[in-house]
PDB file of C-alpha atoms in Angstrom:
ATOM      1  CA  UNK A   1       0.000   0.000   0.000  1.00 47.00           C
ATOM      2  CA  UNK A   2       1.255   3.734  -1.251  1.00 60.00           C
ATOM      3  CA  UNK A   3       0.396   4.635   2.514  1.00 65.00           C
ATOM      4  CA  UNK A   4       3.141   2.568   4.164  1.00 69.00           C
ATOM      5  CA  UNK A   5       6.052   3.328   1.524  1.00 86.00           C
ATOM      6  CA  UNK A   6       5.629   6.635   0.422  1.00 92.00           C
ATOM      7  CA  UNK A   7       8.854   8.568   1.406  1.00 95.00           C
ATOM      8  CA  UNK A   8       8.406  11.215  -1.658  1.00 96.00           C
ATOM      9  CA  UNK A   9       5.572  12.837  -3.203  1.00 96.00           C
ATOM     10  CA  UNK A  10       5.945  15.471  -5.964  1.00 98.00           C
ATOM     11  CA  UNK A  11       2.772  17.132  -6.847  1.00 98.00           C
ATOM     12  CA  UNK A  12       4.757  20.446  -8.155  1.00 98.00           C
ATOM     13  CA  UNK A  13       3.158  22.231 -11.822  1.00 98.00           C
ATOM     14  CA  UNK A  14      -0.186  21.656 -10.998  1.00 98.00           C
ATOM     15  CA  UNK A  15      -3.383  23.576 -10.558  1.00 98.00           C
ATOM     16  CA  UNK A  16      -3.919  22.608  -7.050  1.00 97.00           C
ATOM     17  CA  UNK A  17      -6.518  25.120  -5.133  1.00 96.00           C
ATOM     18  CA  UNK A  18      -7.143  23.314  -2.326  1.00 94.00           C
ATOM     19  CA  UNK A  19      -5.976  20.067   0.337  1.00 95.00           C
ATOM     20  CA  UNK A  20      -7.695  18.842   2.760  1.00 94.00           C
ATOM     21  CA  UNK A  21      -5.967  18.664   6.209  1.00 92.00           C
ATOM     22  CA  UNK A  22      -6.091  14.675   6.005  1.00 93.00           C
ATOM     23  CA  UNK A  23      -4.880  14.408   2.642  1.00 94.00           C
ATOM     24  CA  UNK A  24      -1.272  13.114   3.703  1.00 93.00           C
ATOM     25  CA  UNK A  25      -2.028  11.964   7.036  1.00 91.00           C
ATOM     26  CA  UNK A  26      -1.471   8.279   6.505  1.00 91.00           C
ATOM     27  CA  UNK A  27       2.131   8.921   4.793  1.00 92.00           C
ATOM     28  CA  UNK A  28       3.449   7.826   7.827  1.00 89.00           C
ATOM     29  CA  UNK A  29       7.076   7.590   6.097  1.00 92.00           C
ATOM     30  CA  UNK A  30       6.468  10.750   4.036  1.00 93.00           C
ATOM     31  CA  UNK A  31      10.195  12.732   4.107  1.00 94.00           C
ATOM     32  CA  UNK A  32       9.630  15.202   1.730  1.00 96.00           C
ATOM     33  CA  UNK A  33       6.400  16.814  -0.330  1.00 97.00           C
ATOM     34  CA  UNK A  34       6.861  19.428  -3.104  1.00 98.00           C
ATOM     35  CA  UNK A  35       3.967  21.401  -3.899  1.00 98.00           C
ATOM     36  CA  UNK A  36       5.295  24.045  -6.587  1.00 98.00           C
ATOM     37  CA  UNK A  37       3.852  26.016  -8.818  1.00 98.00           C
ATOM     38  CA  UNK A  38       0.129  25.092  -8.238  1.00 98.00           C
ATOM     39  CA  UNK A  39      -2.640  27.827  -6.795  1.00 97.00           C
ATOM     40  CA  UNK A  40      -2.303  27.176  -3.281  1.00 96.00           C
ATOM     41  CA  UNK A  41      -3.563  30.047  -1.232  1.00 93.00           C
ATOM     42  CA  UNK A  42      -4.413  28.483   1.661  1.00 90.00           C
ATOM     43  CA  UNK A  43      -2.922  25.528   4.324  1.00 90.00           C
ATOM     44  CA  UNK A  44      -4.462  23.963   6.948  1.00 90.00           C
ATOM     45  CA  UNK A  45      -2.159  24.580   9.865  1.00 89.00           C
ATOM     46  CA  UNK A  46      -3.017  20.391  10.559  1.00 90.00           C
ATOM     47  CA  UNK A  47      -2.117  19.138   6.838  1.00 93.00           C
ATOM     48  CA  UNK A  48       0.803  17.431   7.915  1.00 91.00           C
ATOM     49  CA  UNK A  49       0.444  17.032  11.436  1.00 88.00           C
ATOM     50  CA  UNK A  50       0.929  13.562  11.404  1.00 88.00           C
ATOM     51  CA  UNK A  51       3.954  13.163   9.109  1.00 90.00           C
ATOM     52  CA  UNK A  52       6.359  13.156  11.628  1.00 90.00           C
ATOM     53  CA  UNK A  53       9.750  12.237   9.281  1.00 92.00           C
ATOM     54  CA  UNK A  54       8.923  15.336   6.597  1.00 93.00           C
ATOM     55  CA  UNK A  55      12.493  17.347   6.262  1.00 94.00           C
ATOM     56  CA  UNK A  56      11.451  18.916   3.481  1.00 95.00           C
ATOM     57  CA  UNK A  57       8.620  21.043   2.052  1.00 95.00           C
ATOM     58  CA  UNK A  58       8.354  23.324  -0.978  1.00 97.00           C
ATOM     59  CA  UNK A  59       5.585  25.245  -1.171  1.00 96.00           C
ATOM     60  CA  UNK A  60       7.168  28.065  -3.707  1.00 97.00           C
ATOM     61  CA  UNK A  61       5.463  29.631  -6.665  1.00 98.00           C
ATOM     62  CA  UNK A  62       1.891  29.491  -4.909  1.00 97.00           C
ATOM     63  CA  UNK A  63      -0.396  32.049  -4.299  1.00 95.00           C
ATOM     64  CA  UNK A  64      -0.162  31.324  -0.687  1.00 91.00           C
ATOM     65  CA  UNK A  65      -1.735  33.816   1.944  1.00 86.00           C
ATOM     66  CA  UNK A  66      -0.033  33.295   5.299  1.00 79.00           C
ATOM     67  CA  UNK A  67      -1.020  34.627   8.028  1.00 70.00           C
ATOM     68  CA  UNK A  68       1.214  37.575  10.029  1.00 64.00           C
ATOM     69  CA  UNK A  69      -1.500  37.165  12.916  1.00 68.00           C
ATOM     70  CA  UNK A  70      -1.504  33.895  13.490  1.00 70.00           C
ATOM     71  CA  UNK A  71       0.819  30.643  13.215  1.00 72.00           C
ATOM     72  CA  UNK A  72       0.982  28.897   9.447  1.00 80.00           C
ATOM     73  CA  UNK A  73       2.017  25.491   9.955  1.00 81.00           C
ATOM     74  CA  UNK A  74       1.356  23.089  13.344  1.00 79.00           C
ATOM     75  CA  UNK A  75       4.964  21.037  12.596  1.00 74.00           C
ATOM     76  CA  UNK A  76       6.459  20.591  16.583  1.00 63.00           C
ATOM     77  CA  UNK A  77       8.313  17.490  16.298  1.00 70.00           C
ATOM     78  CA  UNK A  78       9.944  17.767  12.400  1.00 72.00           C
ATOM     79  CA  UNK A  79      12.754  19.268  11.683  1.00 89.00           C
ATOM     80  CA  UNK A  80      12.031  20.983   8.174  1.00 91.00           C
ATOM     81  CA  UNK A  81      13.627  22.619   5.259  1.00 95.00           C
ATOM     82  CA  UNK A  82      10.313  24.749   4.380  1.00 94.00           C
ATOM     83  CA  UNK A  83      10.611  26.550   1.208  1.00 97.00           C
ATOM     84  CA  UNK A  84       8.044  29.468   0.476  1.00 95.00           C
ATOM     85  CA  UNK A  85      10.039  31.742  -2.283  1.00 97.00           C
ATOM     86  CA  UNK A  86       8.316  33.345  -5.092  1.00 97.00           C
ATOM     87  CA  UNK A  87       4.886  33.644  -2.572  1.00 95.00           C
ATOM     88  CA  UNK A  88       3.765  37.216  -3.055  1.00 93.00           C
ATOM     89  CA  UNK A  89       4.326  37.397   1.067  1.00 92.00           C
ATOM     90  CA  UNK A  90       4.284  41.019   2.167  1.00 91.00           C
ATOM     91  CA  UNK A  91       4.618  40.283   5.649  1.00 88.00           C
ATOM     92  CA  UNK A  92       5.542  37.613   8.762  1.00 87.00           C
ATOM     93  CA  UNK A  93       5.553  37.564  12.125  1.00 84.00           C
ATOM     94  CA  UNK A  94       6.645  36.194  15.488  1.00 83.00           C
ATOM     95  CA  UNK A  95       3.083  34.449  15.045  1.00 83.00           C
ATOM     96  CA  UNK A  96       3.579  32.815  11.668  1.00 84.00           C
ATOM     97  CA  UNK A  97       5.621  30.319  12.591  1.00 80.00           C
ATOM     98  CA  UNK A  98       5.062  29.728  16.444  1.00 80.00           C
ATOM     99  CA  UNK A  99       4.352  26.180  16.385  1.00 74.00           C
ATOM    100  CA  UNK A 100       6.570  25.352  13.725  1.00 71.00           C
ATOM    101  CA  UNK A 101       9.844  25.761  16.258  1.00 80.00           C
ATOM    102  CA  UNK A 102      12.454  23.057  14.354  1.00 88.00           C
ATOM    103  CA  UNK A 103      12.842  24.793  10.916  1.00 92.00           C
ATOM    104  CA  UNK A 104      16.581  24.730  10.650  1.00 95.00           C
ATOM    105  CA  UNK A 105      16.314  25.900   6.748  1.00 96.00           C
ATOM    106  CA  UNK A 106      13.472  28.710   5.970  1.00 95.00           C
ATOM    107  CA  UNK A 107      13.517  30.311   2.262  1.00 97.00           C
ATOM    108  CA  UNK A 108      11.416  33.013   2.082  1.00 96.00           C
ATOM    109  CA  UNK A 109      13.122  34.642  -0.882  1.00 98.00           C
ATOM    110  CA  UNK A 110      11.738  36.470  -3.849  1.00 98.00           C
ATOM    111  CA  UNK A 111       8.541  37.851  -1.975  1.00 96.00           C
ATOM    112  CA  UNK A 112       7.438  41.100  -1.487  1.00 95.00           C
ATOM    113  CA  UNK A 113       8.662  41.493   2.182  1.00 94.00           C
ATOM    114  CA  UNK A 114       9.216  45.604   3.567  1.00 90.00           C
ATOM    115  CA  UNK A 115      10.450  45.107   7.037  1.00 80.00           C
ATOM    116  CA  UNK A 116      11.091  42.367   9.687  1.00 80.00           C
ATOM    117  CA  UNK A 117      10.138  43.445  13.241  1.00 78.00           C
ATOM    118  CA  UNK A 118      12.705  43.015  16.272  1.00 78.00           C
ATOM    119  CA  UNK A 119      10.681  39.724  17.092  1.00 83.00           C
ATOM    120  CA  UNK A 120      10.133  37.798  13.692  1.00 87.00           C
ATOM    121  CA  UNK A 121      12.110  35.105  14.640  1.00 89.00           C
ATOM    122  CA  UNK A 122      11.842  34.706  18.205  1.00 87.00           C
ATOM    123  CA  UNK A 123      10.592  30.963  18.011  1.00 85.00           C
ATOM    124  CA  UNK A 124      13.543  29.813  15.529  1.00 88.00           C
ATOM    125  CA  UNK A 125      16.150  29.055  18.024  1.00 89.00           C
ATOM    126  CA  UNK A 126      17.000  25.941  15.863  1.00 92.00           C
ATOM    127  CA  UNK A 127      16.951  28.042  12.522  1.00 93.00           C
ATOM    128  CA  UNK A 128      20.782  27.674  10.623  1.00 96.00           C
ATOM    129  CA  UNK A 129      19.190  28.577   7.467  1.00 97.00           C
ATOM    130  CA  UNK A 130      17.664  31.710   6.384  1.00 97.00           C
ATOM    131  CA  UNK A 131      17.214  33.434   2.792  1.00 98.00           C
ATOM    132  CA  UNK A 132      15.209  37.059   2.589  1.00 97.00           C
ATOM    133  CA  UNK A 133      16.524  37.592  -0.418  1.00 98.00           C
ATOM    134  CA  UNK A 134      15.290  39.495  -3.629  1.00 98.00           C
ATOM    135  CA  UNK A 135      12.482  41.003  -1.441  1.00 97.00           C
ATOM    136  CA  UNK A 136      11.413  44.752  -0.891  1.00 96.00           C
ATOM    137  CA  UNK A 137      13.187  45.212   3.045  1.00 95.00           C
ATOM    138  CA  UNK A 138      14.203  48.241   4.025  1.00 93.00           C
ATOM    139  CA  UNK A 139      14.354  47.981   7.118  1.00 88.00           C
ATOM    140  CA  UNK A 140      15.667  44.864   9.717  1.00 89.00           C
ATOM    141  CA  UNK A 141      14.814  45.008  13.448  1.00 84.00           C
ATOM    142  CA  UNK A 142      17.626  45.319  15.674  1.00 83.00           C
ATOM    143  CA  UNK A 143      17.173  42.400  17.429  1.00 84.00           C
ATOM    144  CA  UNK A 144      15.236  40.614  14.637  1.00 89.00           C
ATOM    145  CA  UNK A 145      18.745  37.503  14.793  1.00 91.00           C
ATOM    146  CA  UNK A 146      19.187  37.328  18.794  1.00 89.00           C
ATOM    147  CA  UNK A 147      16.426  34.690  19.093  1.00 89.00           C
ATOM    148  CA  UNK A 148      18.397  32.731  16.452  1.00 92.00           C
ATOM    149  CA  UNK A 149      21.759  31.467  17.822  1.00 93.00           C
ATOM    150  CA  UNK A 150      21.974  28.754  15.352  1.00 94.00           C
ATOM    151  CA  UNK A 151      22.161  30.796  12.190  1.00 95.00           C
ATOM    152  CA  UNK A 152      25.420  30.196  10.217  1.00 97.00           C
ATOM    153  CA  UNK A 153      24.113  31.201   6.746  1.00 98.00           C
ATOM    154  CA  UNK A 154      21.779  34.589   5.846  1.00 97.00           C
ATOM    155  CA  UNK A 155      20.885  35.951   2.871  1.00 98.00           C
ATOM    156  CA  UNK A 156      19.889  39.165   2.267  1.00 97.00           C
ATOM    157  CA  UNK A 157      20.827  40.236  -1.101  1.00 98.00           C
ATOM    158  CA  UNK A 158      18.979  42.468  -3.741  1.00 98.00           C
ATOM    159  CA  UNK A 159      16.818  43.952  -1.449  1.00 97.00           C
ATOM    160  CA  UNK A 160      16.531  47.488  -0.614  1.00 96.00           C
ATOM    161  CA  UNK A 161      19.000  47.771   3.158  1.00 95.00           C
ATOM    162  CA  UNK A 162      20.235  51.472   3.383  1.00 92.00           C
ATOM    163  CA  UNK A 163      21.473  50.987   7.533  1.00 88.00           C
ATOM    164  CA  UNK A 164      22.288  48.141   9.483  1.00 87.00           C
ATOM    165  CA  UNK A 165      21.865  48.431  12.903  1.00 84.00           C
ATOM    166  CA  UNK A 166      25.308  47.728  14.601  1.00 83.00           C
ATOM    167  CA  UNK A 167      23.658  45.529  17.146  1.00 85.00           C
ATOM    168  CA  UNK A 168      21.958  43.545  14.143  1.00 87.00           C
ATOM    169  CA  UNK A 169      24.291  40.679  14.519  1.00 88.00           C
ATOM    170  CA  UNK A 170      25.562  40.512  17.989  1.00 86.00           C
ATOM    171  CA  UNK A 171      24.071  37.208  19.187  1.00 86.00           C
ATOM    172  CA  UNK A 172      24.968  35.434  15.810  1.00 89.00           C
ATOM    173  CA  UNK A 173      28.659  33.957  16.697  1.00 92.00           C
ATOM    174  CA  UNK A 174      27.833  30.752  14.496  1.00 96.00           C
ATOM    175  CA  UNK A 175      27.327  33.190  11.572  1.00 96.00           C
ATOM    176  CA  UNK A 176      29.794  32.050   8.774  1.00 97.00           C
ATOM    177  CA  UNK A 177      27.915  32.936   5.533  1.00 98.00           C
ATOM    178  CA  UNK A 178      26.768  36.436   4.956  1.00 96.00           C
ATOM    179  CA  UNK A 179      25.807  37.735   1.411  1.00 98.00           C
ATOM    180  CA  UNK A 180      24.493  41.728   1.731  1.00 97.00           C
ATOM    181  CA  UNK A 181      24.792  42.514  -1.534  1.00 98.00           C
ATOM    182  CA  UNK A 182      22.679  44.670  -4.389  1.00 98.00           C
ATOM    183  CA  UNK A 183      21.641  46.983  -1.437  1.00 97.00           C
ATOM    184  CA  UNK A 184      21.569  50.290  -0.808  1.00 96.00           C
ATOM    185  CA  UNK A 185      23.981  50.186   2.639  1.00 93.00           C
ATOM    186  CA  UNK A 186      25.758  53.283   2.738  1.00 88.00           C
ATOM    187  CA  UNK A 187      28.213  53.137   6.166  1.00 78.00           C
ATOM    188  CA  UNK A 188      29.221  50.045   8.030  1.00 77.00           C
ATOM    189  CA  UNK A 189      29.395  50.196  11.687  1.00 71.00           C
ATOM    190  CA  UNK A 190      31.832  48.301  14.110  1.00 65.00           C
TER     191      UNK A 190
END
């Protein structure tokens, strides 16, 4: 039965609208589920609730609407690779991911995200991973990295950066990979 072996699923290029929130709950095995480029707008926070061995989710290329006010995904045992680029997301929040607390690897680039508030990533303390690139910020919160001790690679090129606060990075010692560029930084601050 598909239910007991199913480690992959690839339902990417298709016109997709809608899932219900049992549609992959008996993938018991499922590791990874790509959903690109269909017409997604909305998730069930409980869609894959019970896949507790998915690492990896792409979700790009979908007209998904997720929320700033409220969490997007109930995932509190999986450690995931969740991939939302090319979204049309204007904004996140603290909220948005809240119970979704073992993301080591979050892409969020080529959206249309302005700022990121001091507390956007407060409940990523296992984050490692994190592209905002190719989005619209201006503007990073000055403590928007000290809930994420873990990160070793961000990128935040070809947005729209004119100041870095010099406190930006100050809790990021595992930081080794930092690409800033195609902005519009003017000083740097020691």
């Amino acid at each position: 039965s598909l239910q007991w072996t199913l480690i992959h699923i690839d339902l990417s290029y298709n016109r997709i609208k809608f899932i219900t929130p049992d549609a992959f709950a008996n993938l018991t095995n499922l590791e990874s589920v790509n959903l690109e480029g269909n017409k997604l707008q909305h998730l069930d926070p409980k869609t894959f609730r019970s896949n507790f061995k998915l690492s990896i989710l792409y979700l790009n290329n979908n007209p998904l609407q997720v929320p700033s006010d409220d969490h997007f995904l109930d995932l509190p045992r999986q450690n995931l690779a969740l991939f939302l680029d090319l979204c049309s997301l204007e904004k996140i929040s603290f909220l948005t991911f809240k119970n979704a607390k073992n993301i080591p690897i979050l892409s969020l680039a080529y959206n249309e995200l302005q700022t990121n508030e001091a507390d956007t990533f407060r409940n990523s303390a296992n984050l490692t991973n994190l592209d905002l690139s190719h989005n619209r910020l201006t503007k990073l919160g000055k403590q928007v990295f000290s809930k994420t001790p873990k990160l070793t690679s961000l990128k935040l090129q070809n947005n729209k950066l004119g100041n870095l606060d010099k406190t930006l990075f100050e809790n990021s010692r595992n930081l080794i990979s930092l690409n800033i560029s195609n902005n519009q930084l003017k000083n740097l601050h020691g």
